[in-house]
Amino acid sequence: MKMILKISLQRVDLESDGCHLFVEARINSKKANMLVDTGASKTVFDMNRIGKFVKKKKNTFEAFGGRSTGLGTSTMQSMFTIVDEFSISEMKIDNYQAILLDMKHVNKSYRSLGLPPIDGVLGSDLLLKFNAVIDYGKATLKLIV
């Protein structure tokens, strides 16, 4: 039986007409700060911060299909690792193949705005899979699991 999850988001207004949305996730049962990005095709994690959640060291991650585009750069090296469990509220994915990107430049920008760093980006692959509905006014994310 499917269940609808209503998850609180943190909405940060960056300009008078724009905002960023953040959701608390868990990577291997540890809290992770994720940016919600409907324009991101894939959910990705920061290769510089993933060590907080998995035991492998950065240089032991495996290459993933060459280079990726996005996050304000033209191309970047992608890596991957298996995360035992990735969850947001009651939505859980076991043995999740996590794509890793270098998000230093993103976190540097957030730091300059006085915002905490992000551990990853929740992208449209999972938003679509779980029929996400974002209510910007109420700062909520609904997922069907």
Tab-separated table of C-alpha atoms in Angstrom:
chain	number	residue	atom	x	y	z
A	1	MET	CA	0.000	0.000	0.000
A	2	LYS	CA	1.354	3.399	-0.986
A	3	MET	CA	1.773	6.115	1.618
A	4	ILE	CA	2.040	9.909	1.220
A	5	LEU	CA	4.863	11.500	3.180
A	6	LYS	CA	4.717	15.207	3.989
A	7	ILE	CA	8.244	16.415	4.691
A	8	SER	CA	9.261	19.829	5.990
A	9	LEU	CA	11.718	21.802	3.903
A	10	GLN	CA	13.910	24.698	4.878
A	11	ARG	CA	13.321	27.580	2.480
A	12	VAL	CA	16.097	30.158	2.248
A	13	ASP	CA	15.278	33.322	0.332
A	14	LEU	CA	18.418	34.351	-1.523
A	15	GLU	CA	17.010	37.254	-3.520
A	16	SER	CA	13.700	39.075	-3.571
A	17	ASP	CA	12.411	36.679	-6.244
A	18	GLY	CA	14.292	33.435	-5.590
A	19	CYS	CA	14.970	30.808	-2.957
A	20	HIS	CA	16.709	27.519	-2.302
A	21	LEU	CA	15.046	24.555	-0.629
A	22	PHE	CA	16.841	22.153	1.695
A	23	VAL	CA	15.724	18.833	3.154
A	24	GLU	CA	17.186	16.749	5.938
A	25	ALA	CA	18.114	13.299	4.687
A	26	ARG	CA	20.039	10.417	6.175
A	27	ILE	CA	22.981	8.655	4.594
A	28	ASN	CA	23.748	5.441	6.466
A	29	SER	CA	21.682	6.754	9.416
A	30	LYS	CA	23.662	10.010	9.692
A	31	LYS	CA	22.010	13.398	9.107
A	32	ALA	CA	22.733	14.979	5.732
A	33	ASN	CA	21.782	18.412	4.395
A	34	MET	CA	20.460	18.129	0.829
A	35	LEU	CA	19.609	20.880	-1.635
A	36	VAL	CA	16.334	20.152	-3.464
A	37	ASP	CA	16.931	20.894	-7.148
A	38	THR	CA	14.189	20.097	-9.666
A	39	GLY	CA	16.568	21.088	-12.464
A	40	ALA	CA	19.182	18.505	-11.475
A	41	SER	CA	18.694	15.325	-13.482
A	42	LYS	CA	20.348	13.111	-10.861
A	43	THR	CA	20.656	12.960	-7.105
A	44	VAL	CA	24.330	13.411	-6.266
A	45	PHE	CA	26.542	13.654	-3.200
A	46	ASP	CA	29.610	15.768	-2.465
A	47	MET	CA	32.746	13.651	-2.836
A	48	ASN	CA	34.477	15.900	-0.294
A	49	ARG	CA	31.859	15.247	2.406
A	50	ILE	CA	30.816	11.634	1.703
A	51	GLY	CA	33.542	10.360	4.048
A	52	LYS	CA	31.289	11.370	6.962
A	53	PHE	CA	28.817	8.718	5.804
A	54	VAL	CA	30.795	5.879	4.208
A	55	LYS	CA	34.019	4.174	5.224
A	56	LYS	CA	35.834	4.405	1.899
A	57	LYS	CA	38.349	7.162	1.412
A	58	LYS	CA	37.856	9.654	-1.417
A	59	ASN	CA	40.581	8.163	-3.588
A	60	THR	CA	39.046	4.661	-3.370
A	61	PHE	CA	35.744	5.595	-5.021
A	62	GLU	CA	35.169	4.236	-8.499
A	63	ALA	CA	34.989	6.368	-11.643
A	64	PHE	CA	31.482	6.785	-13.012
A	65	GLY	CA	30.986	7.142	-16.754
A	66	GLY	CA	33.506	9.874	-17.476
A	67	ARG	CA	32.418	13.437	-16.821
A	68	SER	CA	29.188	15.112	-15.797
A	69	THR	CA	27.826	18.574	-16.467
A	70	GLY	CA	26.033	20.905	-14.135
A	71	LEU	CA	26.367	22.655	-10.783
A	72	GLY	CA	27.746	25.760	-12.426
A	73	THR	CA	30.653	24.101	-14.238
A	74	SER	CA	31.053	22.802	-17.759
A	75	THR	CA	32.352	19.313	-16.947
A	76	MET	CA	33.545	17.519	-13.854
A	77	GLN	CA	34.795	14.075	-12.917
A	78	SER	CA	32.103	11.794	-11.505
A	79	MET	CA	32.710	8.996	-9.030
A	80	PHE	CA	30.366	6.549	-7.356
A	81	THR	CA	30.010	4.429	-4.277
A	82	ILE	CA	27.298	2.271	-2.772
A	83	VAL	CA	25.462	3.818	0.165
A	84	ASP	CA	23.962	1.140	2.411
A	85	GLU	CA	20.902	3.294	3.078
A	86	PHE	CA	19.680	6.666	1.809
A	87	SER	CA	16.504	8.018	3.375
A	88	ILE	CA	14.311	11.068	3.635
A	89	SER	CA	11.675	10.670	6.329
A	90	GLU	CA	10.133	7.212	5.742
A	91	MET	CA	11.388	6.997	2.128
A	92	LYS	CA	14.310	4.574	2.232
A	93	ILE	CA	16.518	3.170	-0.507
A	94	ASP	CA	18.910	0.339	0.357
A	95	ASN	CA	22.190	-0.201	-1.530
A	96	TYR	CA	21.849	3.118	-3.335
A	97	GLN	CA	24.404	3.722	-6.091
A	98	ALA	CA	25.480	7.220	-5.159
A	99	ILE	CA	27.030	9.497	-7.746
A	100	LEU	CA	29.740	11.729	-6.288
A	101	LEU	CA	30.736	15.166	-7.559
A	102	ASP	CA	33.105	17.817	-6.274
A	103	MET	CA	30.837	20.461	-4.718
A	104	LYS	CA	33.561	22.638	-3.163
A	105	HIS	CA	32.500	25.634	-5.241
A	106	VAL	CA	28.843	25.248	-4.199
A	107	ASN	CA	29.720	24.998	-0.517
A	108	LYS	CA	32.098	27.943	-0.812
A	109	SER	CA	29.182	30.034	-2.143
A	110	TYR	CA	26.883	28.880	0.660
A	111	ARG	CA	29.575	29.638	3.246
A	112	SER	CA	29.876	33.192	1.887
A	113	LEU	CA	26.098	33.581	2.407
A	114	GLY	CA	26.340	32.271	5.970
A	115	LEU	CA	24.587	29.003	5.081
A	116	PRO	CA	25.652	25.517	6.154
A	117	PRO	CA	27.313	23.267	3.583
A	118	ILE	CA	25.299	20.741	1.633
A	119	ASP	CA	26.098	17.050	1.511
A	120	GLY	CA	24.326	16.560	-1.785
A	121	VAL	CA	21.573	17.481	-4.206
A	122	LEU	CA	18.187	15.771	-4.319
A	123	GLY	CA	17.517	15.670	-8.061
A	124	SER	CA	14.633	14.985	-10.394
A	125	ASP	CA	15.412	11.250	-10.683
A	126	LEU	CA	14.142	10.610	-7.149
A	127	LEU	CA	11.611	13.457	-7.224
A	128	LEU	CA	10.013	11.828	-10.269
A	129	LYS	CA	10.275	8.270	-8.918
A	130	PHE	CA	8.370	9.252	-5.756
A	131	ASN	CA	5.884	11.618	-7.490
A	132	ALA	CA	7.145	14.654	-5.577
A	133	VAL	CA	4.996	17.707	-5.029
A	134	ILE	CA	6.713	20.807	-3.684
A	135	ASP	CA	4.646	23.460	-1.916
A	136	TYR	CA	6.882	26.524	-1.842
A	137	GLY	CA	4.442	28.537	0.282
A	138	LYS	CA	4.239	25.905	3.002
A	139	ALA	CA	7.845	24.727	2.483
A	140	THR	CA	6.823	21.081	2.231
A	141	LEU	CA	7.721	18.153	0.024
A	142	LYS	CA	5.202	15.364	-0.553
A	143	LEU	CA	6.466	11.962	-1.670
A	144	ILE	CA	4.475	8.828	-2.484
A	145	VAL	CA	6.268	5.715	-1.239
